[in-house]
Coordinates of C-alpha atoms and ligand atoms in Angstrom, one line a residue:
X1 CA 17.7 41.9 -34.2
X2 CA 17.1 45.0 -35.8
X3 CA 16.7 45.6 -39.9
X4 CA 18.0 48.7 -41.4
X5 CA 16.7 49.2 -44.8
X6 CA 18.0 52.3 -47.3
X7 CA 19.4 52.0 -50.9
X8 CA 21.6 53.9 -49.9
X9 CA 25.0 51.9 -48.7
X10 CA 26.5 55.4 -46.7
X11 CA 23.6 55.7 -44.4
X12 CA 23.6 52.1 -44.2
X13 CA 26.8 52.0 -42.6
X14 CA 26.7 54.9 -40.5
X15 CA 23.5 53.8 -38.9
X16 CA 25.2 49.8 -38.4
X17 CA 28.5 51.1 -36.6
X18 CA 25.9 53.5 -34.5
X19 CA 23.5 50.2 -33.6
X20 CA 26.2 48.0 -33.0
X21 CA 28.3 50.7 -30.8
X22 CA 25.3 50.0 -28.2
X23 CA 25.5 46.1 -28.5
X24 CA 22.4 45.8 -30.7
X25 CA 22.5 43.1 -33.6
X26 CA 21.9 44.6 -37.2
X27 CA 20.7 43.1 -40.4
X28 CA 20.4 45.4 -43.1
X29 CA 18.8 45.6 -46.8
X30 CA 18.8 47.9 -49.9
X31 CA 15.9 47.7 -51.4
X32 CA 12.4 47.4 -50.7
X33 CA 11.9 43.8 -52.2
X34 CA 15.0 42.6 -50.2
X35 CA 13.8 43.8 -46.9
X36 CA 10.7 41.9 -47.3
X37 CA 12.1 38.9 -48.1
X38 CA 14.0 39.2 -45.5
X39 CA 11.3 40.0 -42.9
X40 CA 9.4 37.3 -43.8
X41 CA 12.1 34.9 -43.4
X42 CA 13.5 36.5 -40.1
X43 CA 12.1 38.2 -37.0
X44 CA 12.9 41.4 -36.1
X45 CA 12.6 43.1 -33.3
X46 CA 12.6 47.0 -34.7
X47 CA 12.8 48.0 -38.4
X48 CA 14.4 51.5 -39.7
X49 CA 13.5 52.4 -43.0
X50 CA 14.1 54.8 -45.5
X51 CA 10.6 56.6 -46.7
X52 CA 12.8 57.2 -50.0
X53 CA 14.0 54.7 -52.1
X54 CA 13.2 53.8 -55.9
X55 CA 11.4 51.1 -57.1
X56 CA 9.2 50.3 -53.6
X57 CA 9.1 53.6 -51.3
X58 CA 9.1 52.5 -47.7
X59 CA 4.8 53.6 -47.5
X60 CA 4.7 50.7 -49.7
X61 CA 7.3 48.1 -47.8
X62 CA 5.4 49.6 -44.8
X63 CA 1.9 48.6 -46.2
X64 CA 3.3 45.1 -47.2
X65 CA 4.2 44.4 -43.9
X66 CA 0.9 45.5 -42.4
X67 CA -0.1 42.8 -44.3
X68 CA 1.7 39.8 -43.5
X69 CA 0.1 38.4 -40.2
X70 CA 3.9 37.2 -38.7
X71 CA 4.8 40.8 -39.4
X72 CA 2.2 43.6 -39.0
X73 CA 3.1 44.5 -35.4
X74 CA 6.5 45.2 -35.9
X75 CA 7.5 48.4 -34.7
X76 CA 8.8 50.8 -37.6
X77 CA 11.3 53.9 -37.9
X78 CA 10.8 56.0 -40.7
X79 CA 13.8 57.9 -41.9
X80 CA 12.3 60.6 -44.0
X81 CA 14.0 64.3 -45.1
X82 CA 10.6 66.0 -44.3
X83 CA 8.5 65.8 -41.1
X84 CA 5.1 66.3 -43.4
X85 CA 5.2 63.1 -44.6
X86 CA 3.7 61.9 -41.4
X87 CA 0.7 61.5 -42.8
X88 CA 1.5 58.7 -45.3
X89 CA 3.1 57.0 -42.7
X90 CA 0.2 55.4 -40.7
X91 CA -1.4 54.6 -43.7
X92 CA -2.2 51.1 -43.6
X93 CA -0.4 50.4 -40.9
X94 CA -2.1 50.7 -37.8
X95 CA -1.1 48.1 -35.6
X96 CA 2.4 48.0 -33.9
X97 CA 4.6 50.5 -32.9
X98 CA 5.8 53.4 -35.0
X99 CA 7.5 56.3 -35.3
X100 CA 9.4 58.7 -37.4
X101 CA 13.5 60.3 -37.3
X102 CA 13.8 63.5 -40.2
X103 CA 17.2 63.6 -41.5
X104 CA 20.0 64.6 -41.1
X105 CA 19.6 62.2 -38.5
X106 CA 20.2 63.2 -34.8
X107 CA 21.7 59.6 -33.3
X108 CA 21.1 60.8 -29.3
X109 CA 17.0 61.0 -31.2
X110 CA 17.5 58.1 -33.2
X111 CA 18.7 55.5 -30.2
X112 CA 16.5 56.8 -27.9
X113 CA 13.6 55.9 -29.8
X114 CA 15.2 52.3 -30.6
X115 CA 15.9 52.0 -27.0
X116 CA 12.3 52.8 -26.3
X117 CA 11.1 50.2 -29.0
X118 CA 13.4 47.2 -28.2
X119 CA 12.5 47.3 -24.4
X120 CA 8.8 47.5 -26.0
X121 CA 9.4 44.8 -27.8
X122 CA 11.6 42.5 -25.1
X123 CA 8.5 43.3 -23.1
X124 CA 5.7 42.1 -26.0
X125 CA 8.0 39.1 -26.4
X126 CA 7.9 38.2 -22.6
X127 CA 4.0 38.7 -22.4
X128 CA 4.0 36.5 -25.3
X129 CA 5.9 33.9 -23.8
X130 CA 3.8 34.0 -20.5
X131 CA 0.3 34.0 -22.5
X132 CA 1.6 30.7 -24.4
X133 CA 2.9 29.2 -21.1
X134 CA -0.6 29.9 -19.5
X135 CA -2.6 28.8 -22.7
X136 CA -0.6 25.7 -22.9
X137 CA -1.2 25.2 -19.2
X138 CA -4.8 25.5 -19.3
X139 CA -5.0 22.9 -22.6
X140 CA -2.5 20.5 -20.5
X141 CA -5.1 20.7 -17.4
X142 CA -8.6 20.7 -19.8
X143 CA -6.9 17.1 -21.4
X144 CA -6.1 15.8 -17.8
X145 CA -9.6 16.7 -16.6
X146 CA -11.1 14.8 -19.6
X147 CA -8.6 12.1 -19.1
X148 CA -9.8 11.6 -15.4
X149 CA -13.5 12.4 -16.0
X150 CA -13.0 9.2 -18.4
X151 CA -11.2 7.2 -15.8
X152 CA -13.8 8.1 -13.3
X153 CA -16.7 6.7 -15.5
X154 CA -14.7 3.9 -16.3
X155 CA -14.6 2.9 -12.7
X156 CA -17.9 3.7 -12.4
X157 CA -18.6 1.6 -14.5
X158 CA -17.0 -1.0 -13.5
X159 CA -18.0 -0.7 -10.1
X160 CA -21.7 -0.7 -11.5
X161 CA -21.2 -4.2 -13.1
X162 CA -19.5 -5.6 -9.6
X163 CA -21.9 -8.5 -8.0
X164 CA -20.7 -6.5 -4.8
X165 CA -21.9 -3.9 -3.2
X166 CA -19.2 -0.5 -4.1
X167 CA -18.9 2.6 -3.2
X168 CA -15.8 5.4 -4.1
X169 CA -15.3 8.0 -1.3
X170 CA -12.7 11.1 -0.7
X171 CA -10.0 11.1 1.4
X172 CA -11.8 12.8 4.2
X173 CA -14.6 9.8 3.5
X174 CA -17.8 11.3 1.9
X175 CA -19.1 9.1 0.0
X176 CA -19.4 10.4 -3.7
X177 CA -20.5 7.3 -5.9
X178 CA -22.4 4.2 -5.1
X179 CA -23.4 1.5 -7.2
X180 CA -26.8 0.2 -7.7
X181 CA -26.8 -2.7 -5.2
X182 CA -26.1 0.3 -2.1
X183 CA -29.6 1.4 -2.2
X184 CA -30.8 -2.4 -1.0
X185 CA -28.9 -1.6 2.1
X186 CA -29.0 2.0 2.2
X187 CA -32.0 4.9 1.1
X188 CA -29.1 7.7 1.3
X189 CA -26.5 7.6 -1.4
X190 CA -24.1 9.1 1.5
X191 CA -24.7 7.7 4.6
X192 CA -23.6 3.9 5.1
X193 CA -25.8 0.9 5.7
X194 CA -27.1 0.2 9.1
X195 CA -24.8 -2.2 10.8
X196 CA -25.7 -4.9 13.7
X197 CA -26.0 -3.4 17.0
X198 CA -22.2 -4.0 18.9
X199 CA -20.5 -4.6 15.3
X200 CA -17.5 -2.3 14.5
X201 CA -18.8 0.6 13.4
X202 CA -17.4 1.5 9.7
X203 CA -17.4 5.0 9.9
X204 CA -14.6 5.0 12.4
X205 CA -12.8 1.8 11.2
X206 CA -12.7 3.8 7.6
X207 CA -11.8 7.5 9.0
X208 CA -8.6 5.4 11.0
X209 CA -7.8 4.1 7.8
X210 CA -8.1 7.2 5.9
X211 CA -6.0 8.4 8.7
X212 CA -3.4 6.0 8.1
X213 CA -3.8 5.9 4.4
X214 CA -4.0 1.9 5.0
X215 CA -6.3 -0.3 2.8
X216 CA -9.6 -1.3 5.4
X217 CA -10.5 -4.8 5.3
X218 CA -13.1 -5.9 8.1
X219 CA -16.5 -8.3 7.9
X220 CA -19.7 -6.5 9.5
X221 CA -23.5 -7.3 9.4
X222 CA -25.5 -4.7 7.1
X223 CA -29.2 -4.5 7.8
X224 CA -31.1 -5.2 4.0
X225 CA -33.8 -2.3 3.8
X226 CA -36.5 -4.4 2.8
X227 CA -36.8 -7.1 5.3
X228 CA -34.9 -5.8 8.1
X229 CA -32.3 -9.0 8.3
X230 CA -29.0 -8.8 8.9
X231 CA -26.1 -10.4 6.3
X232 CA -22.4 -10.7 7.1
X233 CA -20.4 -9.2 4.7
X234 CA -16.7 -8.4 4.1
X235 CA -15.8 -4.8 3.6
X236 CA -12.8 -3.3 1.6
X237 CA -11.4 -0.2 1.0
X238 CA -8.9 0.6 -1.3
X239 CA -6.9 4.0 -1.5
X240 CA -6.2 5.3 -5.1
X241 CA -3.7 7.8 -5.7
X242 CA -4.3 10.0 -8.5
X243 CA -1.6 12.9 -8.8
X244 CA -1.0 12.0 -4.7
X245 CA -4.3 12.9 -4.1
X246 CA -6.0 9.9 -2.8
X247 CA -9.7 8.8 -3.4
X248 CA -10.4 5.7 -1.9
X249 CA -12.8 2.6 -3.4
X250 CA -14.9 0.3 -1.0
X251 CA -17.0 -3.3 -1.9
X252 CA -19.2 -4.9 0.5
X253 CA -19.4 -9.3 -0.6
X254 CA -21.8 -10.9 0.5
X255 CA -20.5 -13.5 3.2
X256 CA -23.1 -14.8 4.7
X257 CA -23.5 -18.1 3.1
X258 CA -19.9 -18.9 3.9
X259 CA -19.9 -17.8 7.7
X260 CA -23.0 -20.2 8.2
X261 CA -20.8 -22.8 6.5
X262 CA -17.9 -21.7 8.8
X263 CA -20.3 -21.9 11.3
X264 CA -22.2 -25.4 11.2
X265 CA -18.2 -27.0 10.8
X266 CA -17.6 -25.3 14.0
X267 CA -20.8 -26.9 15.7
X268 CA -19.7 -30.2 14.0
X269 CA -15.9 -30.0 15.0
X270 CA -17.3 -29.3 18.4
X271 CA -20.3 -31.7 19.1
X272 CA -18.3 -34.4 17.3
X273 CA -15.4 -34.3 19.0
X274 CA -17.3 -34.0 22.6
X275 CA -18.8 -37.3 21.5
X276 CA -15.9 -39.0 21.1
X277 CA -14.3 -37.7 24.2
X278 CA -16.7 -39.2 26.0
X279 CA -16.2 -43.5 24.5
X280 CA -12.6 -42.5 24.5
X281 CA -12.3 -41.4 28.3
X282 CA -14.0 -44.9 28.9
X283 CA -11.8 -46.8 26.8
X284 CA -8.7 -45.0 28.9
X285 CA -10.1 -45.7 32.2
X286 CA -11.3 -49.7 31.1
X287 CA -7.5 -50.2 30.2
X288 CA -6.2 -48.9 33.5
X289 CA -8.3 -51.3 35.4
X290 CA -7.6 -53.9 32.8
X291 CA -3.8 -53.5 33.4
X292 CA -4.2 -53.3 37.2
X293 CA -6.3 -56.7 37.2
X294 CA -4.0 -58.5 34.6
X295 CA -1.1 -57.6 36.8
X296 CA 1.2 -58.5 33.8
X297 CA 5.3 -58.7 34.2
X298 CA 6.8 -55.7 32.8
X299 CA 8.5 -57.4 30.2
X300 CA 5.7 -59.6 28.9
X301 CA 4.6 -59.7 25.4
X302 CA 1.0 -58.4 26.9
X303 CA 1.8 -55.6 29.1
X304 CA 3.9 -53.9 26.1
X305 CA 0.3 -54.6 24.0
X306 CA -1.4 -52.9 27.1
X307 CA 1.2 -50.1 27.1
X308 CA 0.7 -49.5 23.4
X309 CA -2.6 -49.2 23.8
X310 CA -2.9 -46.9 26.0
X311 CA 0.0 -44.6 24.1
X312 CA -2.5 -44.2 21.6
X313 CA -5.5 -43.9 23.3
X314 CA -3.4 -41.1 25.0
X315 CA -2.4 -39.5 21.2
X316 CA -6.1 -40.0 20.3
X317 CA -7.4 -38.0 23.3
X318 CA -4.6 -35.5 22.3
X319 CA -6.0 -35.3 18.8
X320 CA -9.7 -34.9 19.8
X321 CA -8.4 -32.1 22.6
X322 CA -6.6 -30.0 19.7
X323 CA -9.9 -30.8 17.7
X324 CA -12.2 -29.1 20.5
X325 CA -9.5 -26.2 21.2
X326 CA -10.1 -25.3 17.4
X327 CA -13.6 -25.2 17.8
X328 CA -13.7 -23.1 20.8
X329 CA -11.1 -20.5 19.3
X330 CA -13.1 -20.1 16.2
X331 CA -16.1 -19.3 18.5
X332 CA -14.0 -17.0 20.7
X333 CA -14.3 -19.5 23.7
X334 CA -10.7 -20.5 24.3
X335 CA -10.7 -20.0 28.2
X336 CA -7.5 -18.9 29.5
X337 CA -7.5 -18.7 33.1
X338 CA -4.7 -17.0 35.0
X339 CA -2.8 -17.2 37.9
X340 CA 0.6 -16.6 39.3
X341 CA 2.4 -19.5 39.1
X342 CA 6.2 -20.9 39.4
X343 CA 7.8 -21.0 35.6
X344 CA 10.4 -23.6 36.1
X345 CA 7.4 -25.9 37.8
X346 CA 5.7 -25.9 34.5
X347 CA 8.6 -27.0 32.6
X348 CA 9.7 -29.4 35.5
X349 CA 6.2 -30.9 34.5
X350 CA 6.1 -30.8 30.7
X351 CA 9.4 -32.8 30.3
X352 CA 8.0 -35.0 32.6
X353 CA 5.0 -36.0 30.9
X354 CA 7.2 -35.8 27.5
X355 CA 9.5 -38.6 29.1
X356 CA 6.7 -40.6 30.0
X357 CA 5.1 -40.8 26.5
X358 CA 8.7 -41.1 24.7
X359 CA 10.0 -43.6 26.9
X360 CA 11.1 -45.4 23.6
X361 CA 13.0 -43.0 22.2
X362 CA 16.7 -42.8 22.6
X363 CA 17.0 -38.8 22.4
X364 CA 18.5 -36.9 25.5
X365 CA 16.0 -33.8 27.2
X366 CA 18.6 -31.4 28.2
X367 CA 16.8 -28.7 30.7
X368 CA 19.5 -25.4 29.9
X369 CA 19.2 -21.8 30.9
X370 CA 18.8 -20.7 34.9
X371 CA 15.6 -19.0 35.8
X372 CA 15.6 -19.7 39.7
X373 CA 11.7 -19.4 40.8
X374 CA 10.7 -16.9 38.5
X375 CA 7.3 -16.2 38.7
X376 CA 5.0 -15.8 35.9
X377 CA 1.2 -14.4 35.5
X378 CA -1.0 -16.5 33.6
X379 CA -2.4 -20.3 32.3
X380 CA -0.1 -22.4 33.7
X381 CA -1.7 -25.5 32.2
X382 CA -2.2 -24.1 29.0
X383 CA 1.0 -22.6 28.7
X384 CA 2.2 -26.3 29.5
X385 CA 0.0 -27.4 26.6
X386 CA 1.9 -25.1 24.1
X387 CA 5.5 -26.7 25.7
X388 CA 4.3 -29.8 25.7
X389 CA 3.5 -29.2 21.9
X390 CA 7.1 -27.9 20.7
X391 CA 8.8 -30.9 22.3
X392 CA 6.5 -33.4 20.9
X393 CA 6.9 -31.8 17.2
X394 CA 10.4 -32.1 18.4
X395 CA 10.4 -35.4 19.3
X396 CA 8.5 -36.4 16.1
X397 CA 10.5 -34.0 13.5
X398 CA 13.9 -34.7 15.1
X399 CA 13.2 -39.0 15.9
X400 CA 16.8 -40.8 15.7
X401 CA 18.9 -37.3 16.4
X402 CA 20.7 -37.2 20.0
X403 CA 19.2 -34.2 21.8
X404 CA 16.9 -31.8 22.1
X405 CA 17.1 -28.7 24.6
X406 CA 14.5 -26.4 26.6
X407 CA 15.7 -23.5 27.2
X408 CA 15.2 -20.0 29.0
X409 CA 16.6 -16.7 28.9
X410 CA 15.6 -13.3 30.5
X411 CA 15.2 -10.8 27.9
X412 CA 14.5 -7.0 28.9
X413 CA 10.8 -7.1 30.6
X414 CA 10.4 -10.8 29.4
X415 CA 11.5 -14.9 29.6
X416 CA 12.1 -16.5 26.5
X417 CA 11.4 -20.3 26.8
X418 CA 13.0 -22.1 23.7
X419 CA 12.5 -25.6 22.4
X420 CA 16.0 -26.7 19.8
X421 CA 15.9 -29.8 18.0
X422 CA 18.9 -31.0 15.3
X423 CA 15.9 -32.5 13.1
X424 CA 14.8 -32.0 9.8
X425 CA 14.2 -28.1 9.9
X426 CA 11.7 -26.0 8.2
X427 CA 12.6 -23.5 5.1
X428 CA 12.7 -20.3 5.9
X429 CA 10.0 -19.1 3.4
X430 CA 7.3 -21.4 5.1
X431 CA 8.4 -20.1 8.4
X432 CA 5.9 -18.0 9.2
X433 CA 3.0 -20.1 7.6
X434 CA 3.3 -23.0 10.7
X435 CA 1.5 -21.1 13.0
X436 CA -1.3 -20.8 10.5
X437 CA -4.6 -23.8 11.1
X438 CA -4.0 -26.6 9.4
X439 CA -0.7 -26.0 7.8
X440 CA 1.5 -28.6 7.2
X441 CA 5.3 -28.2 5.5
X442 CA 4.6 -30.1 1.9
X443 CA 7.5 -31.7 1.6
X444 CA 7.4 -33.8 4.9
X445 CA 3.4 -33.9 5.1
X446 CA 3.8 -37.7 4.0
X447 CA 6.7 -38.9 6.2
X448 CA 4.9 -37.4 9.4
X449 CA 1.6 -37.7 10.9
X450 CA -0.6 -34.5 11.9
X451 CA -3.5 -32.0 11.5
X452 CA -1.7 -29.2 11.4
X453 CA -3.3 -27.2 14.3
X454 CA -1.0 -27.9 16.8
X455 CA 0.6 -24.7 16.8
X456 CA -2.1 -22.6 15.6
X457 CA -3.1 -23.3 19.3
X458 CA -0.1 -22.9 20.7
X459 CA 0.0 -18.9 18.6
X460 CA -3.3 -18.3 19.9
X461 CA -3.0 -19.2 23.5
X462 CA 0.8 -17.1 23.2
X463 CA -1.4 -14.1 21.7
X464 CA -4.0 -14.4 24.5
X465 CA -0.8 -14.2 26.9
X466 CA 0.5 -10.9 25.3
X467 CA 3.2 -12.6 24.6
X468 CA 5.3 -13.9 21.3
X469 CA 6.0 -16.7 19.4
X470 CA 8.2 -17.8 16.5
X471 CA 11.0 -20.0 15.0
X472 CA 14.3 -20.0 14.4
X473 CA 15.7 -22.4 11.5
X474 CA 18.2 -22.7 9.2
X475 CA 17.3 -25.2 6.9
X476 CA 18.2 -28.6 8.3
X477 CA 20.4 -28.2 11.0
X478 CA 17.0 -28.3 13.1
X479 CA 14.9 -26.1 14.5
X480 CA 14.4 -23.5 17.6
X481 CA 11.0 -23.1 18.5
X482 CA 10.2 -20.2 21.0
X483 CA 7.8 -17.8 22.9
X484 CA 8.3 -15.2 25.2
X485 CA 6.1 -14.1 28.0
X486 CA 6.1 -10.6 29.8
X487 CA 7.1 -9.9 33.2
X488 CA 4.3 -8.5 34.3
X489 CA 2.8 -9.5 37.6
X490 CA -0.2 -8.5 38.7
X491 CA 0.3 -5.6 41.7
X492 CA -1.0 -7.6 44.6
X493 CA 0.9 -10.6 43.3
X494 CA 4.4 -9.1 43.9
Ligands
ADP1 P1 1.4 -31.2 13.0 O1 2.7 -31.5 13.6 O2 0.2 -31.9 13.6 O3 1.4 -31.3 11.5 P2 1.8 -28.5 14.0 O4 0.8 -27.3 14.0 O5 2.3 -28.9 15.3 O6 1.0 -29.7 13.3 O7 3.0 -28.1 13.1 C1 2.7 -27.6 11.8 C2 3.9 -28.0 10.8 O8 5.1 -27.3 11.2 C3 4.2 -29.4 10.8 O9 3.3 -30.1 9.9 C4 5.6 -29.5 10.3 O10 5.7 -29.4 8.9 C5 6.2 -28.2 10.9 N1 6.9 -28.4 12.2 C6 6.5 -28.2 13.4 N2 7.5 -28.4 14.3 C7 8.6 -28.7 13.6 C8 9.9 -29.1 14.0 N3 10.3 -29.1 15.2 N4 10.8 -29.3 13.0 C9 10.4 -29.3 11.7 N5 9.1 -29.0 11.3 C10 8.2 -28.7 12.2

């Protein structure tokens, strides 16, 4: 807006229609003390004003506003009668834009300048606006660099009072903090401890996960630098995204302490449960002679003792078996040994030895599901094991139902060999949590008999078969127990 000021109301006027006439806004005044309260109430981009006006001349309105910090570099337009009085009119004003229009005044004169002067000042304004963007910009970013510095040596700190070993490393993984505990694994604040000889090596696990932007977990054996010995320990690393820049936080805890523990149970499991193999296979072979010599009628009171017997002598060996194939798949020793070998021949010989053992039960084995003599490559007596396994959870989770089915299905490059039972049925939450060692479904943990590791096998000798396994169950309408084993025959085998 521009502010005319004169006392008198003609030139007033004529000036106004003239402004307005090119689309500029006018405020006016008539008196010295009016225009100044006005300027300092308003801003104005451009003032005109009369040199000569009684009471306050514009020199003096002109010094006032010199003085006023919100005002002193707005441009001014004298309007004086004689050029000479030019030089009153930078006194005490020396800042801003000014200029001077003699009267009579020439309009074409006169809006030229004020064009001159409002682009002047549209352009001052826009500087202004940019340099207050930019300063607020730099204050915005000095806070958020202060806010993060003090996020940083929080976590520093933190990481400082950790029992663990820690560590905080960009995303292109150099390292740039480590805690205290580091240097008794490593003299160089960037370069990570030694590791045993054949372990993983961290520096690739971490730049694949870097890669990947997924959270690291893996245990390795760091050299201490003192003594030399080797400690397993469990390393983690942690992305965190600050403005979706990621920096990443890594611990080392000690596990060592725990993987001996892990370690003398496995030894136990194992040496234990060869030692009662041994009595056991004794006791099995003593009651098979037994039972030849007695020669006891089928029906008598005896023989059924005999036959009970030897049922769970035959569970026991069962139990003990699972026992040692724990052990030896916690120390990596689970042998599988593969060959090509007739599909439907294994499941010919796992119902078999199902019927035989549940000879008291009243359920029907249906056998469902074509697969002619399809030939599979791998452990046919393990995978027999794992068949053997659904149908005697079957048998013991679906006891006084009518049926149970195996069946098989060819699915793309694959056979799917299913176990259905109409039993009691798992939940779907805990679905995934029976293949885990030594889980048992709570609610029917009392009502049924088990270790829980039954299936843990069975996932692990499925895995070691590049193969799948899963179930199927909706609620208690039973369950469908399954795994699928590739197609894949070895060249010289087709
Ligand atoms: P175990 O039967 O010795 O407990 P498993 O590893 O064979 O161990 O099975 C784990 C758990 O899965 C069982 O405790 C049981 O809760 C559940 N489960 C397995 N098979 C079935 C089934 N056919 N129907 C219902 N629940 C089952």
């Amino acid at each position: 807006m521009i502010l005319i000021v004169d006392d008198n109301p003609d030139n007033i006027y004529s000036l106004q229609k003239l402004l307005e006439s090119k689309n500029f806004k006018v405020d006016t005044a008539q008196s010295g003390e009016e225009a100044l309260k006005k300027i300092l109430k308003y801003n104005y981009a451009l003032i005109i004003l009369d040199v000569q006006m009684p009471d306050m001349d514009g020199f003096e309105v002109a010094e006032n506003i010199a003085g006023f910090s919100k005002t002193k570099e707005t441009p001014i337009i004298f309007l004086s009668a004689v050029n000479t009085d030019k030089r009153f009119i930078t006194k005490g004003y020396d800042s801003g834009g000014l200029d001077y229009v003699t009267k009579p005044v020439d309009p074409d004169i006169l809006l030229l300048k004020v064009k001159t002067f409002y682009r002047l000042y549209e352009q001052t304004q826009a500087l202004k606006d940019v340099q207050q963007t930019l300063e607020l910009e730099v204050e915005r970013r000095k806070q958020a660099q202060k806010e993060l510095r003090s996020k940083v040596d929080y976590l520093h700190t933190l990481l400082e009072s950790l029992p663990q070993i820690a560590f905080t490393c960009d995303n292109r993984g150099n390292i740039d903090f480590v805690n205290g505990r580091w240097f008794q694994f490593s003299d160089d604040a960037t370069i990570f401890p030694q590791t045993y000889p054949g372990d993983r090596s961290i520096a690739a696990e971490l730049h694949a996960s870097l890669q990947s932007g997924k959270p690291l977990e893996m245990e390795v054996r760091l050299k201490k630098s003192v003594c030399g010995e080797y400690s397993y320990h469990l390393l983690r690393v942690w992305p965190i995204l600050e403005n979706s820049e990621s920096n990443w936080v890594g611990t080392f805890t000690d596990i060592d302490a725990q993987k001996r523990a892990e370690k003398e149970k496995d030894e136990f499991l194992s040496i234990a449960s060869h030692e009662l193999k041994t009595p056991l296979t004794s006791i099995k072979a003593y009651m098979q002679l037994l039972d030849r010599k007695l020669k006891l009628e089928e029906e008598s009171a005896e023989a059924k003792y005999v036959n009970r017997v030897q049922g769970q002598v035959d569970k026991l060996n069962s139990l003990i078996s699972d026992l040692l194939d724990l052990s030896k798949i916690d120390n990596g020793k689970l042998l599988i040994n593969k060959k090509v070998f007739s599909l439907e021949h294994m499941i010919k010989s796992a119902i078999d030895s199902i019927i035989q053992t549940h000879d008291q039960s009243n359920m029907v084995l249906y056998r469902q599901g074509e697969i002619g003599d399809l030939l599979i490559y791998g452990d046919e007596i393990r995978l027999e094991q794992v068949l053997v396994n659904f149908l005697t959870n079957a048998y013991k989770y679906a006891a006084g139902t009518e049926k149970v089915i195996v069946d098989c299905t060819l699915v793309e490059d694959a056979v799917k060999i299913s176990v259905i039972d109409f039993g009691i049925g798992i939940p779907v939450e805990k679905q995934a949590d029976v293949f885990e060692k030594f889980y048992r479904v709570e609610e029917t943990s009392f009502d049924f008999q088990g270790l829980g590791i039954g299936l843990y096998i069975c996932a692990e000798i499925i895995r070691s078969h590049q193969g799948t396994i899963a179930v199927e169950s909706s609620g208690e309408q039973g369950a469908t127990f399954y795994f699928t084993l590739p197609l894949n025959l070895p060249v010289d085998a087709k």
